[in-house]
Short mmCIF file of C-alpha atoms and ligand atoms in Angstrom, two decimals:
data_model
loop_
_atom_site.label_atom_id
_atom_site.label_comp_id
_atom_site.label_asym_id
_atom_site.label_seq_id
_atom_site.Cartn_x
_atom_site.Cartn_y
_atom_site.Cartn_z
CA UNK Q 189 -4.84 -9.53 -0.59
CA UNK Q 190 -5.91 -10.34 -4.29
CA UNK Q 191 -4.09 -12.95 -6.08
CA UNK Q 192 -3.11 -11.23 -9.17
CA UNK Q 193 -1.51 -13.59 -11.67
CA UNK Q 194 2.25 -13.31 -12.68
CA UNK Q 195 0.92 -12.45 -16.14
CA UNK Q 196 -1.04 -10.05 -15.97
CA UNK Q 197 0.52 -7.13 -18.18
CA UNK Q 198 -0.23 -4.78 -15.00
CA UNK Q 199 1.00 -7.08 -12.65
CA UNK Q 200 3.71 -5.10 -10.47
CA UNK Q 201 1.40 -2.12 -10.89
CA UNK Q 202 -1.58 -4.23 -9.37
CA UNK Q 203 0.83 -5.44 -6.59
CA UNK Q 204 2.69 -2.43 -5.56
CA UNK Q 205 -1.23 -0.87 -4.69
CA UNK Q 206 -2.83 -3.41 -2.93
CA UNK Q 207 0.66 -2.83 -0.56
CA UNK Q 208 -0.70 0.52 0.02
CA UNK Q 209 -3.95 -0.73 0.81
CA UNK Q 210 -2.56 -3.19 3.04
CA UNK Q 211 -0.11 -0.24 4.60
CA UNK Q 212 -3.70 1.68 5.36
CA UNK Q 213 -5.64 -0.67 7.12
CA UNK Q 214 -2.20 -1.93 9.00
CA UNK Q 215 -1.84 1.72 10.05
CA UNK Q 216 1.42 2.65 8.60
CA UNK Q 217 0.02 4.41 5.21
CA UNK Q 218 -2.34 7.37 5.42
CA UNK Q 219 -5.28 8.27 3.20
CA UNK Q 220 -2.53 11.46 1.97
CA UNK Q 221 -0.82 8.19 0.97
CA UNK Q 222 -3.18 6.68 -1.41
CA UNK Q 223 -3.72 9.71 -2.99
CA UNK Q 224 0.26 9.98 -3.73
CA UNK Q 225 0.44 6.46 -4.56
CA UNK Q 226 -2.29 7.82 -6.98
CA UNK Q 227 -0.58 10.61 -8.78
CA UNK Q 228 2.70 8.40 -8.81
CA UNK Q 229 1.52 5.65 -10.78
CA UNK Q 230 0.07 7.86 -13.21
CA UNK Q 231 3.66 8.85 -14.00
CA UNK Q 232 5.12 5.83 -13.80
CA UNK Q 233 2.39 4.76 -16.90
CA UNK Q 234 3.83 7.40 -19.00
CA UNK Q 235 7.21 6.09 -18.24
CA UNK Q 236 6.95 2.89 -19.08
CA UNK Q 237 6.97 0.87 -15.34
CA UNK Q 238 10.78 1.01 -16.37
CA UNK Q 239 13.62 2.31 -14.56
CA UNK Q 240 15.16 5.17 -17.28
CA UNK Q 241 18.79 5.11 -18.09
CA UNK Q 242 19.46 8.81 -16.57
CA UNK Q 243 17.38 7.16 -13.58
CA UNK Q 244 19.76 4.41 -13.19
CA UNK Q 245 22.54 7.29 -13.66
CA UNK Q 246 21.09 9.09 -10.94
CA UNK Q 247 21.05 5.79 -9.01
CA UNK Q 248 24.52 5.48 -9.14
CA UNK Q 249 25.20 8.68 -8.10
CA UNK Q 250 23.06 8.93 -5.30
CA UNK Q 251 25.14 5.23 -4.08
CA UNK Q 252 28.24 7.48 -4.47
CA UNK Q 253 26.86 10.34 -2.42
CA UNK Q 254 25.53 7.78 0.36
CA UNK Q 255 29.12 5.82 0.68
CA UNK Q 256 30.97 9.21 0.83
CA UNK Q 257 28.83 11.01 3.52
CA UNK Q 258 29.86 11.46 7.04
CA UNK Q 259 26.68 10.77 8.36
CA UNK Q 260 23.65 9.58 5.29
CA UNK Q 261 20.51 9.12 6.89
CA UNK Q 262 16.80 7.86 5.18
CA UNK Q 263 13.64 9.31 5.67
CA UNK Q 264 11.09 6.77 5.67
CA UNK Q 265 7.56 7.86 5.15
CA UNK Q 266 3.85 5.84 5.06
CA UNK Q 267 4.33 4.91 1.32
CA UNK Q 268 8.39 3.66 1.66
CA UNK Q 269 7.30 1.39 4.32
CA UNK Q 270 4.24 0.01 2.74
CA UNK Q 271 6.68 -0.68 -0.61
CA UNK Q 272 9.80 -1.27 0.48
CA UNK Q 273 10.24 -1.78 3.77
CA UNK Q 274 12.52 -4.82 3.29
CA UNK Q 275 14.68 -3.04 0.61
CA UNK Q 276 15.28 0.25 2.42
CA UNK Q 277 16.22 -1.65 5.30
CA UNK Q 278 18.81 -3.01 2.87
CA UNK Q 279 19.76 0.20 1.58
CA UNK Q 280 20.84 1.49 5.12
CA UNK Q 281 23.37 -1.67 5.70
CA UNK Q 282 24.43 -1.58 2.05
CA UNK Q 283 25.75 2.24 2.64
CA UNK Q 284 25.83 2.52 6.58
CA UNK Q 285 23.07 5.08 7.07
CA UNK Q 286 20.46 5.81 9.90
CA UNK Q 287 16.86 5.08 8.72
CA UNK Q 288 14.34 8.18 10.39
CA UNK Q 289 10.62 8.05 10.35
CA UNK Q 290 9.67 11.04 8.92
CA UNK Q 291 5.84 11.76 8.04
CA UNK Q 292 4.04 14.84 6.44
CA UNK Q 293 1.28 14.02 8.63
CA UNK Q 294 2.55 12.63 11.72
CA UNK Q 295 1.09 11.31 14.66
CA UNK Q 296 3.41 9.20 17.35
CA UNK Q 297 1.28 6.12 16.84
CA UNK Q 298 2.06 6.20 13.42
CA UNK Q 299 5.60 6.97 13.69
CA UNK Q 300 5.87 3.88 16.34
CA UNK Q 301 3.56 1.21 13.75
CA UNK Q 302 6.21 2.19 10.95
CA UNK Q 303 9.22 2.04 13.36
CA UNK Q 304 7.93 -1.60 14.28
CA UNK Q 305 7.32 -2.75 10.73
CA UNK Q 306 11.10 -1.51 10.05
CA UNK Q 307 12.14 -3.74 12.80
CA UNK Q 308 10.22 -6.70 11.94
CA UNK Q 309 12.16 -6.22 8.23
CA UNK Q 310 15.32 -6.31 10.32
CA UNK Q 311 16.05 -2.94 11.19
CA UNK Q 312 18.01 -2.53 14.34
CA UNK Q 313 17.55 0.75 14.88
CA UNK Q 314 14.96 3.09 13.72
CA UNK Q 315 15.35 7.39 14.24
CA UNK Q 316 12.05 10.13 14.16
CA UNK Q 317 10.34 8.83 17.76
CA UNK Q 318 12.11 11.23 19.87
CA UNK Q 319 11.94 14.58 17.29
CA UNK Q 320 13.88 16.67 19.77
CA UNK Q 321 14.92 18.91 16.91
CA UNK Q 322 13.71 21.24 14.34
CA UNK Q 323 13.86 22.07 10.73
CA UNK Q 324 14.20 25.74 10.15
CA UNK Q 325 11.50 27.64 8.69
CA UNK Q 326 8.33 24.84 8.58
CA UNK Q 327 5.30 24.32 10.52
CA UNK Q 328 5.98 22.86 13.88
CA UNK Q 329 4.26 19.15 12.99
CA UNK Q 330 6.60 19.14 9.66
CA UNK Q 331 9.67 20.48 10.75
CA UNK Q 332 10.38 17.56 13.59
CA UNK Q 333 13.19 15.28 13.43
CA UNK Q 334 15.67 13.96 15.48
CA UNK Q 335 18.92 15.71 16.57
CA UNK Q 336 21.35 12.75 15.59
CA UNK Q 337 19.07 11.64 12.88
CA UNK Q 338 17.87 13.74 10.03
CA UNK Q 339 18.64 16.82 11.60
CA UNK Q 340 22.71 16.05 11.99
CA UNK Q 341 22.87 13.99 8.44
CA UNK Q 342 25.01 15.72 5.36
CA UNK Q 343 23.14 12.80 2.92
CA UNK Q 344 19.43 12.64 3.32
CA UNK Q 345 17.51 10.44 0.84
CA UNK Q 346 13.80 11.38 1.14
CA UNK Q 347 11.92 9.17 -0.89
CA UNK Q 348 8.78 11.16 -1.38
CA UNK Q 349 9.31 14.44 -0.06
CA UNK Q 350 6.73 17.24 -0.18
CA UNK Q 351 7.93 19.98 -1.95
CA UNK Q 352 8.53 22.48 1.15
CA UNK Q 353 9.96 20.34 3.46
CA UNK Q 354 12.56 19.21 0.66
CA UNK Q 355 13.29 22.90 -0.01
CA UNK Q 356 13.96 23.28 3.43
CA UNK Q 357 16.24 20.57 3.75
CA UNK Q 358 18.31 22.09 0.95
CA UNK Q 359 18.65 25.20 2.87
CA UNK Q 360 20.11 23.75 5.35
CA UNK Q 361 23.08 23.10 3.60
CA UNK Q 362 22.33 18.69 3.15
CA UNK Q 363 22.77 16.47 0.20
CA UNK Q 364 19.46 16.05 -1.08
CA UNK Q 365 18.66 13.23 -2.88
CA UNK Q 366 15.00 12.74 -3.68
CA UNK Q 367 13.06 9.93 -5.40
CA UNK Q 368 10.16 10.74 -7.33
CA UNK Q 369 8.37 9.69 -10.16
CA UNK Q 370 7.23 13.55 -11.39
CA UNK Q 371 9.91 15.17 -13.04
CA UNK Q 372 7.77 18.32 -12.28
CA UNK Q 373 7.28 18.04 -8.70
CA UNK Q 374 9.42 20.70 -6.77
CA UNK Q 375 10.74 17.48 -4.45
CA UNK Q 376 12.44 16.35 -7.91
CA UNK Q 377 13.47 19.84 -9.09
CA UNK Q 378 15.04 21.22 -5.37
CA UNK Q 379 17.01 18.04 -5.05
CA UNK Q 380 20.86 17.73 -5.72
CA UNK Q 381 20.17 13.69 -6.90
CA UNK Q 382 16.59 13.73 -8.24
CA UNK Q 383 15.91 10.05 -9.23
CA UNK Q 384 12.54 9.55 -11.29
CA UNK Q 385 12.10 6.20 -10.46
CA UNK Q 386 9.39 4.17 -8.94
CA UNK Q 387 10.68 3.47 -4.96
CA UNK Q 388 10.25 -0.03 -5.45
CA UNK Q 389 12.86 0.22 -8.28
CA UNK Q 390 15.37 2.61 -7.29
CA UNK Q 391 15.52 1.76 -3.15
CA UNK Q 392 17.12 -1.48 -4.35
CA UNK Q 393 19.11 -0.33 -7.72
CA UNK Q 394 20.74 2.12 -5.57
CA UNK Q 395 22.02 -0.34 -2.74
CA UNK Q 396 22.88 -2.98 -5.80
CA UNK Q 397 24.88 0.61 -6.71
CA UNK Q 398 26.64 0.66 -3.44
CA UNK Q 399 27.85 -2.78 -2.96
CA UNK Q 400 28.95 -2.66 -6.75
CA UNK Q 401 30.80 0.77 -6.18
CA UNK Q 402 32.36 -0.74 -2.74
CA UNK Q 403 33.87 -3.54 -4.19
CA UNK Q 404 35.28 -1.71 -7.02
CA UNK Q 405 37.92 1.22 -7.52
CA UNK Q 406 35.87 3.66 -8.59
CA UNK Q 407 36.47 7.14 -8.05
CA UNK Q 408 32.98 8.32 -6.35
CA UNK Q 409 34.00 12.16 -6.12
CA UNK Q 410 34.55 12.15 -9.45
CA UNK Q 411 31.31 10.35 -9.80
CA UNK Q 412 29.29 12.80 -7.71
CA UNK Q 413 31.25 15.99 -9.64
CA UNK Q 414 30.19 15.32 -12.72
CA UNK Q 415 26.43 15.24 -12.14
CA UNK Q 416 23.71 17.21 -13.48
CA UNK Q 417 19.82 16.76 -12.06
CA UNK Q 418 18.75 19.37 -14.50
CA UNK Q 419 19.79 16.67 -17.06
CA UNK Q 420 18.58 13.98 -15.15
CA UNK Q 421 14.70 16.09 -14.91
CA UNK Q 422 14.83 16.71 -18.44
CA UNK Q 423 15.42 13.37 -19.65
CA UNK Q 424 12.90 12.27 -17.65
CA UNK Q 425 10.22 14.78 -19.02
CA UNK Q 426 11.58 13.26 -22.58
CA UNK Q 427 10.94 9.99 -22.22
CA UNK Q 428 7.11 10.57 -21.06
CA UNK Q 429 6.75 12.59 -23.88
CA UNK Q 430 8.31 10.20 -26.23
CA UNK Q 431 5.81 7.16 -24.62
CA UNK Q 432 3.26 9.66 -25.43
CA UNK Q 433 3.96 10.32 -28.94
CA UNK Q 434 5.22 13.77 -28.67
CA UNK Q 435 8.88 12.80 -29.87
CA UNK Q 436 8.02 14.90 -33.60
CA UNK Q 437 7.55 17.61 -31.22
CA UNK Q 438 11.05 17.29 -29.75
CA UNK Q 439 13.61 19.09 -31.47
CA UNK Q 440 16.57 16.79 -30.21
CA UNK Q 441 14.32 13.53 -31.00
CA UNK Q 442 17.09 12.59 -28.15
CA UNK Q 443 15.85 8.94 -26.49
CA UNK Q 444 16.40 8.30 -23.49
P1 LIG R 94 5.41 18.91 -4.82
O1 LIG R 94 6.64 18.07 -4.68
O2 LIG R 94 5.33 19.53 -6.17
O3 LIG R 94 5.26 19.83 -3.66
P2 LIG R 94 3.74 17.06 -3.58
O4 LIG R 94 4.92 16.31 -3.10
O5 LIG R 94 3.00 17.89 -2.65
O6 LIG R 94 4.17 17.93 -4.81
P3 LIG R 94 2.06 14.82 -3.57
O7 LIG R 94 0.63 14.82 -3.92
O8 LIG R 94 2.48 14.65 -2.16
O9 LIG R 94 2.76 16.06 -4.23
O10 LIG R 94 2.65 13.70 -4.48
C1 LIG R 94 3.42 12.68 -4.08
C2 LIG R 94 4.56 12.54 -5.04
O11 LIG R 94 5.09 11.23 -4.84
C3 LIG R 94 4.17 12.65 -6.51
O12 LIG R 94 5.09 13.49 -7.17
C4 LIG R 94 4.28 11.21 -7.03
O13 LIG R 94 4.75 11.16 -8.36
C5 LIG R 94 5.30 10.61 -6.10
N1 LIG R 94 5.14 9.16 -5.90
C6 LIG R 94 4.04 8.48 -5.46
N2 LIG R 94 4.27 7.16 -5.38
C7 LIG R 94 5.55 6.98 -5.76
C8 LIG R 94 6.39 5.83 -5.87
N3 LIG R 94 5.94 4.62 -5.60
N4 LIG R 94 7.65 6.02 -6.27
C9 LIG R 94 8.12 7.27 -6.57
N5 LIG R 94 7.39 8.38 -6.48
C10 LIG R 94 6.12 8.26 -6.09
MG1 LIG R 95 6.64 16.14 -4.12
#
């Protein structure tokens, strides 16, 4: 990998690509991938490379949601464990949820390199290799997860999501809480906790969350009651088009 000095003003940008790269020629990240990693950082730009206060709202939130659930699981895909692999490994002690491989494009050697780099970041256990169980209503390569993974869990965090499978998901009655850094993209708009956040921000903001919200008295049904994602999506759309100089355009002039 290229060294890219610690100040150059596109620095995290610069790093958090060449881990894709790296995830594609180690076999964990598919060419789909780049292409996402693509359209992501594009909206991160107009963002800022910041994590949003509603985003850090949402953050908390989704902590809340994790902590409460009977059984929270996280869906790993190519891109979470090129990024984060270390982090959402944390996540999963930090609020006592399964982690499931779970790829648009799956193929079992795939599903058993990202399995392996979980373990190697200190996962004991990683879900999605057996896929004895279906999601309703998707193709039969999409719909597969495991029967005490994904497929049991009433929290699901799906970093990532396409759009469909995330609708379906919904339907089937889970928590959905999605990170994404397109306000626009139906992932974000179908979830119950839409976080637009870079991953490599909010996997660890949300376990820093959880450990915070553990240790304090904090009333997390009240926390997850009062919650709005529609909120949540249009503060996010605000604060691109305030970066991009549309704030005379904005009625509210609201900042976020
Ligand atoms: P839709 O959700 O509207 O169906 P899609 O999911 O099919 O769209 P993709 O081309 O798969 O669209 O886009 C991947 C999504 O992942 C984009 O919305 C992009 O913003 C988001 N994304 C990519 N990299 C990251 C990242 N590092 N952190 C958060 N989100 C990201
Ligand atoms: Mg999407």
């Amino acid at each position: 990998m290229t060294d890219i000095p610690a100040d150059h003003p596109r620095h995290d940008s610069l790093v958090t690509r060449h881990r894709i790269e790296a995830g594609v020629e180690q076999g964990i990240t598919s060419k789909q991938g780049l292409i996402a990693q693509g359209r992501g950082e594009a909206f991160d730009y107009l963002l800022g490379e910041r994590t949003t206060e509603s985003a850090d709202a949402a953050a908390r939130v989704a902590a809340a949601h994790l902590l409460r659930a009977r059984h929270p699981v996280l869906s790993v895909n190519g891109n979470v464990a090129a990024l984060c692999p270390g982090e959402i490994v944390d996540l999963a002690e930090a609020v006592g949820a399964d982690l499931e491989v779970n790829l648009f494009g799956r193929t079992a050697e795939r599903v058993r390199a990202i399995a392996d780099h979980l373990r190697e970041h200190g996962a004991s256990e990683v879900k999605g290799l057996r896929a004895d169980a279906r999601i309703p209503d998707l193709s039969h390569e999409r719909a597969k997860v495991d029967s005490d993974g994904i497929y049991d869990a009433d929290v699901v965090l799906v970093p990532l999501e396409d759009g469909d499978r995330a609708a379906a998901l919904g339907t089937m009655g889970k928590t959905e809480i999605v990170i994404d850094l397109n306000p626009l993209s139906r992932s974000a708009q179908v979830a119950a906790v839409p976080i637009i956040d870079n991953v490599v921000r909010a996997v660890p903001n949300i376990a820093r969350h959880a450990r915070e919200l553990r240790g304090s008295d904090a009333d997390l049904e009240d926390l997850t009651a009062g919650f709005d994602p529609e909120a949540v999506l249009a503060a996010a759309e605000r604060a691109i088009r305030d970066a991009t100089g549309g704030s005379e355009r904005s009625p509210d002039g609201v900042q976020d």
